[in-house]
Coordinates of C-alpha atoms in Angstrom, one line a residue:
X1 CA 0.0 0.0 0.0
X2 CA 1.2 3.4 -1.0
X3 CA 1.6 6.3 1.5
X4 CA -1.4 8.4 -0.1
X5 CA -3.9 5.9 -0.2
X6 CA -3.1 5.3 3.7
X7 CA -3.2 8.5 4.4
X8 CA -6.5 8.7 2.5
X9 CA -8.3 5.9 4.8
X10 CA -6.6 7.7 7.7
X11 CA -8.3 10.7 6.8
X12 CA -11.6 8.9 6.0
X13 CA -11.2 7.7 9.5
X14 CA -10.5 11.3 10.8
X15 CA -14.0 12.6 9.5
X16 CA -15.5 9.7 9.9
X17 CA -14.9 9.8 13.4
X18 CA -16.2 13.2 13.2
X19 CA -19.2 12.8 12.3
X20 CA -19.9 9.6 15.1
X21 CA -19.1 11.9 17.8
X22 CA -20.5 15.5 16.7
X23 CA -23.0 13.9 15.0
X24 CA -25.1 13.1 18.5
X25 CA -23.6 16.5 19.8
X26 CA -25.1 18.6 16.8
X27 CA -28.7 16.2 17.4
X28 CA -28.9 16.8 21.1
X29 CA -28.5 20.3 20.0
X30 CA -31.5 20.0 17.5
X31 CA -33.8 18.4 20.7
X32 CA -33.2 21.2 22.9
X33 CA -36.0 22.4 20.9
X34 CA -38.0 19.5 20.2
X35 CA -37.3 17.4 22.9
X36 CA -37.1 19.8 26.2
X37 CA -40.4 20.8 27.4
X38 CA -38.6 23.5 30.0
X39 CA -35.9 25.0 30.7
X40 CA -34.7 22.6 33.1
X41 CA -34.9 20.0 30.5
X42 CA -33.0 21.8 28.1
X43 CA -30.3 22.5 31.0
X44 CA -29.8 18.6 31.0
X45 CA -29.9 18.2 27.5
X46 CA -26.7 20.2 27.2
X47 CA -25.2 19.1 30.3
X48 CA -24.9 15.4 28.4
X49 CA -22.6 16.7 26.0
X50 CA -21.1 19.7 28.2
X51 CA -18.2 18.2 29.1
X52 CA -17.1 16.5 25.7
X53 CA -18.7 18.8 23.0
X54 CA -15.4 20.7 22.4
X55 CA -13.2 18.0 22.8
X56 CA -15.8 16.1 19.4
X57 CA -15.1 19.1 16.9
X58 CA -10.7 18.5 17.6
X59 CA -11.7 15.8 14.8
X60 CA -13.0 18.3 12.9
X61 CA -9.4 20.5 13.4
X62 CA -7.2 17.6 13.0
X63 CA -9.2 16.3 9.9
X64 CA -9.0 19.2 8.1
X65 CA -5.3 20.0 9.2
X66 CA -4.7 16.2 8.0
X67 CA -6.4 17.1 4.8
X68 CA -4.4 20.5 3.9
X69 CA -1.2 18.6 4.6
X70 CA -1.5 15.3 2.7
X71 CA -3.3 16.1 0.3
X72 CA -3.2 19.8 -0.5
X73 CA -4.7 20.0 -4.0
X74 CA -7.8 18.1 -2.2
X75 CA -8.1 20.8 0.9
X76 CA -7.4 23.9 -1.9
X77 CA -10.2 22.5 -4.2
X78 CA -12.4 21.4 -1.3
X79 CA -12.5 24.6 0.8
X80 CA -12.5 27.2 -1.9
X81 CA -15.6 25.4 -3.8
X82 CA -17.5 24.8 -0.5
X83 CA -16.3 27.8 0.7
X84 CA -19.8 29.6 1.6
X85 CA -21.3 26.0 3.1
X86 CA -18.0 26.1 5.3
X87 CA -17.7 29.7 6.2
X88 CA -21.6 29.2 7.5
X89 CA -20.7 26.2 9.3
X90 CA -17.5 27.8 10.4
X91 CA -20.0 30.3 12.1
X92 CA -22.2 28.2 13.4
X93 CA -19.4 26.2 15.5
X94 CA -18.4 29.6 17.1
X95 CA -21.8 30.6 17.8
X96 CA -22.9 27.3 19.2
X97 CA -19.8 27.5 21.7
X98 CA -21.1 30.9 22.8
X99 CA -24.4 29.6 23.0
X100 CA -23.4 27.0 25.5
X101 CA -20.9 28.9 28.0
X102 CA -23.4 32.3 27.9
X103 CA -27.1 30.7 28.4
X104 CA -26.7 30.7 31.9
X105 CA -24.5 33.9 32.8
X106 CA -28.1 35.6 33.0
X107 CA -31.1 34.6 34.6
X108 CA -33.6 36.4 32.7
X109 CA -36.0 34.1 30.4
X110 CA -35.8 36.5 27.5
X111 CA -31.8 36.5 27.7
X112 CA -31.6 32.4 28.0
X113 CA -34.4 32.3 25.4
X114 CA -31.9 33.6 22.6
X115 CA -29.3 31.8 23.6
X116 CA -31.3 28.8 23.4
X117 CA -32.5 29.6 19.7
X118 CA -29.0 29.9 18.9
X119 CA -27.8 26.2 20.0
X120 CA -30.9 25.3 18.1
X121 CA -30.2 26.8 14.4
X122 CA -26.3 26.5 14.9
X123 CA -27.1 22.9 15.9
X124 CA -29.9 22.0 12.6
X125 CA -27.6 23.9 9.8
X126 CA -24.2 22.3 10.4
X127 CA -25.4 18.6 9.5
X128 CA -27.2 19.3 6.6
X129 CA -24.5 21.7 5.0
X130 CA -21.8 19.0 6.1
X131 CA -24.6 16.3 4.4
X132 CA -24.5 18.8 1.2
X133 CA -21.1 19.5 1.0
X134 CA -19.8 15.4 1.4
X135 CA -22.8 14.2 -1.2
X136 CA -21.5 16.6 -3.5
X137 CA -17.2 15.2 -2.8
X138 CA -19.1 11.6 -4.3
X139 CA -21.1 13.2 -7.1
X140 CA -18.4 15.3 -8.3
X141 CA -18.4 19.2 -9.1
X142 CA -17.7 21.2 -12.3
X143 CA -13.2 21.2 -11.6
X144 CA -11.5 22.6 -14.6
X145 CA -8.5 21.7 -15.8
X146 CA -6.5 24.2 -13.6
X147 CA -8.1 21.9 -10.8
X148 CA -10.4 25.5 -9.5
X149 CA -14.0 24.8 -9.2
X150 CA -16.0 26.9 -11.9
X151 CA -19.2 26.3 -10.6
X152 CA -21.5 28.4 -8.7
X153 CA -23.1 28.2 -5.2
X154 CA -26.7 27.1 -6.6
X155 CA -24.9 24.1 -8.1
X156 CA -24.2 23.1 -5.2
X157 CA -27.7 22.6 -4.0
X158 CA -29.1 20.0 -6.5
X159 CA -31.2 16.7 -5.6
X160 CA -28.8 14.8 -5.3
X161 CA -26.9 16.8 -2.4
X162 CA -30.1 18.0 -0.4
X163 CA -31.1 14.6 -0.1
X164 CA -27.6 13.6 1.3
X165 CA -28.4 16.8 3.9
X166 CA -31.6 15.8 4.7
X167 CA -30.0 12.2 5.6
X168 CA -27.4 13.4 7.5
X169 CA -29.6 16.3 9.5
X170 CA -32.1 13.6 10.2
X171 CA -29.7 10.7 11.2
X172 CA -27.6 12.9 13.2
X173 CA -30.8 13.7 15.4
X174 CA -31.8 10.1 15.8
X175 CA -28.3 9.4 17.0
X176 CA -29.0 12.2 19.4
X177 CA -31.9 11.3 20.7
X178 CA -30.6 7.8 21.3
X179 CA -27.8 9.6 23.2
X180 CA -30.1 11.5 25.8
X181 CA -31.4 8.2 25.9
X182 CA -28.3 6.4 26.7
X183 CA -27.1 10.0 29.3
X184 CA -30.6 10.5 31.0
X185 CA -33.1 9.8 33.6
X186 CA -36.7 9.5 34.0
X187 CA -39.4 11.2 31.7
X188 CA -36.8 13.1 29.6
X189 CA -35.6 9.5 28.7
X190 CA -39.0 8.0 28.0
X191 CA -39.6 11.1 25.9
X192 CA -36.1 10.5 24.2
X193 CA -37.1 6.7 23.2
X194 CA -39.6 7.5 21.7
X195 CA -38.5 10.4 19.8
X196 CA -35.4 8.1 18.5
X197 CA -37.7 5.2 17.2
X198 CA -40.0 7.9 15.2
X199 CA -36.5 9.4 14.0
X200 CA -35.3 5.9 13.1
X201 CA -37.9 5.1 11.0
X202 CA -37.8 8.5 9.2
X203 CA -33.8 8.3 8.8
X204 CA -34.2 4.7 7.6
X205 CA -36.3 6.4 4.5
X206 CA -33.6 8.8 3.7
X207 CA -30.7 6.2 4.1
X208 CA -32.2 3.5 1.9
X209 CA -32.9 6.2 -0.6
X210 CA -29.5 8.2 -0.5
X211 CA -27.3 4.9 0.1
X212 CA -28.8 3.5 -3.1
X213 CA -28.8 6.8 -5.5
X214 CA -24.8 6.8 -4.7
X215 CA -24.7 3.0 -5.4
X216 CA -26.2 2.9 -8.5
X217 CA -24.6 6.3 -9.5
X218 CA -20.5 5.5 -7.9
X219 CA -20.7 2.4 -5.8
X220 CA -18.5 -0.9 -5.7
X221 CA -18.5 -4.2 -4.6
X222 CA -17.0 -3.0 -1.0
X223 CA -19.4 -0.4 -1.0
X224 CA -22.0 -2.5 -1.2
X225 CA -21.1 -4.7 1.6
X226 CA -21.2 -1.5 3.9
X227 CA -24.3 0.1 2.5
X228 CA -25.9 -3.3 4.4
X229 CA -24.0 -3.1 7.5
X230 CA -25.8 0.6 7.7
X231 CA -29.0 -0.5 6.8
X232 CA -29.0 -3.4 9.3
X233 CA -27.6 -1.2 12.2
X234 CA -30.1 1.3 11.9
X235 CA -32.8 -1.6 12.4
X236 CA -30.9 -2.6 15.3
X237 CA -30.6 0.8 17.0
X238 CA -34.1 0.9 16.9
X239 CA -35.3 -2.2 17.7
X240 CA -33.1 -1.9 21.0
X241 CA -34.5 1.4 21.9
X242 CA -37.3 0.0 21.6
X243 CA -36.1 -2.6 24.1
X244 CA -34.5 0.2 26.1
X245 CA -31.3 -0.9 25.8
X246 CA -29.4 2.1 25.5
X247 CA -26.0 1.2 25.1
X248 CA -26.5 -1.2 22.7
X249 CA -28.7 1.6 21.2
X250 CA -26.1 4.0 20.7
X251 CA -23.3 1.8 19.7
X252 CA -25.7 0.4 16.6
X253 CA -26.8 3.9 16.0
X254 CA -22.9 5.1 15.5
X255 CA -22.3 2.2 13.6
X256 CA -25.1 3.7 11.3
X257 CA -23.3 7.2 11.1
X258 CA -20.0 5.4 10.4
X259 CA -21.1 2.7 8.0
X260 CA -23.0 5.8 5.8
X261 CA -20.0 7.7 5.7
X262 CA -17.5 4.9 5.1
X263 CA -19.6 4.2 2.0
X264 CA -19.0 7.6 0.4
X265 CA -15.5 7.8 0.9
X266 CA -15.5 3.7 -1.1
X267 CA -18.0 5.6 -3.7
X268 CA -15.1 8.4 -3.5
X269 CA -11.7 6.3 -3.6
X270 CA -8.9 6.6 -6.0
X271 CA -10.4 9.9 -6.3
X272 CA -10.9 13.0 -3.9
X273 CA -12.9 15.5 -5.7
X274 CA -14.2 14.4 -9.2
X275 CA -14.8 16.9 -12.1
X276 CA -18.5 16.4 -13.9
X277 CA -16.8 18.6 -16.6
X278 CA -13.9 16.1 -17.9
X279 CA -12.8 12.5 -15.7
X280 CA -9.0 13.8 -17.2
X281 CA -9.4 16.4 -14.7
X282 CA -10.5 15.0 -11.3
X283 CA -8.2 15.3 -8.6
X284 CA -6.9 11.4 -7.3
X285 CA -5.3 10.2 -4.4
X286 CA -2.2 10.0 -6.5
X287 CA -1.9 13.5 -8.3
X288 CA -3.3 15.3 -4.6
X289 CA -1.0 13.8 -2.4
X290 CA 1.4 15.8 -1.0
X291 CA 5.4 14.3 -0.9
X292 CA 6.9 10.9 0.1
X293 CA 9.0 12.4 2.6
X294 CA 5.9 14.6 3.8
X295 CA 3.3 11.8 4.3
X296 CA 6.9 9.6 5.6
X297 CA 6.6 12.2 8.7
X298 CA 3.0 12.7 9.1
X299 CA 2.8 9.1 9.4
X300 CA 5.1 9.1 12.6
X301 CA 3.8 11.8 14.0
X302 CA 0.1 10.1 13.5
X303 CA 1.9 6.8 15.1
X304 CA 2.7 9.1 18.3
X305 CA 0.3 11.4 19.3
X306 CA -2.7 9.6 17.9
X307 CA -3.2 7.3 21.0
X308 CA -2.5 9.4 23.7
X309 CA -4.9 11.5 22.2
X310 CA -7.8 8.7 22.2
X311 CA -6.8 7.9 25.3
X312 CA -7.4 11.4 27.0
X313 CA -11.2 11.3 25.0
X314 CA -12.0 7.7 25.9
X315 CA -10.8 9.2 29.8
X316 CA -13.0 12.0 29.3
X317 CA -15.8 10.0 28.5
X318 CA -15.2 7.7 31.1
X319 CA -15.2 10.7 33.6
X320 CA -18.6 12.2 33.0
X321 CA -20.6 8.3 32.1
X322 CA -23.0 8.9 34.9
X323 CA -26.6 9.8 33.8
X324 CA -28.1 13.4 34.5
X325 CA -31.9 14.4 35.4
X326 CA -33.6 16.7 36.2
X327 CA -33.5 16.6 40.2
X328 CA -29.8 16.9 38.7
X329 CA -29.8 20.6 38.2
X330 CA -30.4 23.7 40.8
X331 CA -33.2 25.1 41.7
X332 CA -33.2 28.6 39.6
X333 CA -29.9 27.7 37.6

């Protein structure tokens, strides 16, 4: 195996795990609205991923760092042609973190009231422009031969890539909700069931529907095979919410979000961003690469840091595993 195509499944890997850990922190975020019925509710909701929500987007850092320097015709093309989707969610990430530290430095209803709007939207837009932006990676966009993307921002938005939003948005909040299952006690949790088996079933639609288009459209053999390790996991997350078993809930439900995403980057491989306009002038694994001696050191680096940084999350998680309710939170916080 060559050095670029590791470092191309490392960085799969990288946004794959992502997307399994912000993916219930951006749908937790979404049920603060439809979830909560009070304030107090809402307080827990965020305490559940308080503690870990910041430490989720460092894959999102380290992806995109990852990116930019193994493959830097890939992160150039990438960010300027999605550059207004990623300047939006760019925003929304800030925003979101405001959201969360400056809720409670008032009490006032008005003053939490806007703050809690804002973990709402920042929490809904991010999935489905990240669902928009990775749809579009698989279908390809207009890339001339100067490797620039000559499109425009409505071309962006076409079936195609809103469906692949929709499924994302909609899966992310199912895998939230089976998280405030999982993190949660007593009627919050009931509520949060339930909510995740209606979700299921809704996300299951999209799935099937998305997973096949890019089948039939870019697919493979190894595809494929992980097209039906998603379907059948999503089944299972639902079916054992429905059992309330949480924890084997959640771990089915991220198998979901990683078995959706590890599809498109199969659909994806030997390329990285496809051109609609001529196949001479998509951008591959082998042309974007950066170096031998470049990915030579990245890969050491990657060898030393990566577990002591896994360890310090899986800690972290460890740390704050006890479930939170409402009897949990102060009277008048």
């Amino acid at each position: 195996m060559h050095l670029h195509d590791l470092w191309f499944i490392l960085i799969a890997v990288l946004w794959i795990g992502y997307f399994f850990l912000e993916g219930f922190d951006f749908g937790v975020g979404v049920l603060t609205k439809l979830l909560a019925r009070s304030s107090t509710e809402r307080r827990v909701l965020i305490n559940t991923i308080g503690p870990v929500w910041d430490g989720n987007e460092v894959w999102l850092i380290t992806a995109a760092g990852a990116t930019f320097a193994a493959f830097p015709d890939w992160y150039a093309t990438m960010f300027s042609g999605f550059y207004i989707p990623l300047l939006i969610i760019l925003f929304c990430l800030i925003v979101r973190g405001v959201a969360f530290e400056y809720r409670a430095k008032q009490s006032g209803a008005r003053w939490q009231h806007n703050w809690e709007e804002a973990t709402f939207w920042t929490s809904l837009l991010p999935p489905f422009l990240w669902g928009v932006i990775f749809a579009n990676m698989v279908r390809g966009l207009a890339i001339g031969a100067d490797k620039s993307y000559v499109g425009g921002l409505g071309d962006l938005f076409n079936g195609y890539a809103i469906l692949g939003g929709l499924m994302t948005l909609v899966l992310f909040v199912c895998h939230g909700a089976v998280f405030a299952a999982l993190k949660t006690l007593g009627d919050i949790r009931d509520r949060a069931r339930t909510q995740a088996t209606q979700l299921g079933a809704l996300a299951g639609l999209l799935l099937v529907a998305f997973l096949i288009w890019t089948q039939v459209d870019s697919g493979n053999g190894r595809s494929l095979g992980v097209m039906i390790v998603a379907f059948l996991a999503l089944i299972g997350a639902v079916a054992m919410t429905r059992l309330g078993r949480d924890g084997w809930a959640f771990t089915l439900s991220g198998l979901t979000v990683v078995a959706a995403f590890a599809m498109l980057f199969l659909a994806l491989y030997p390329d990285v961003m496809p051109s609609t306009l001529d196949p001479d002038w998509s951008l591959t694994v082998s042309d974007a690469s950066s170096s031998s001696y470049t990915l030579k050191v990245m890969t050491i680096v990657a060898a030393v840091f990566t577990p002591i940084v896994l360890l310090y999350q899986s800690w972290t998680y460890w740390v704050f595993r006890r479930r939170i309710g409402v009897q949990h939170i102060p009277a008048g916080h």
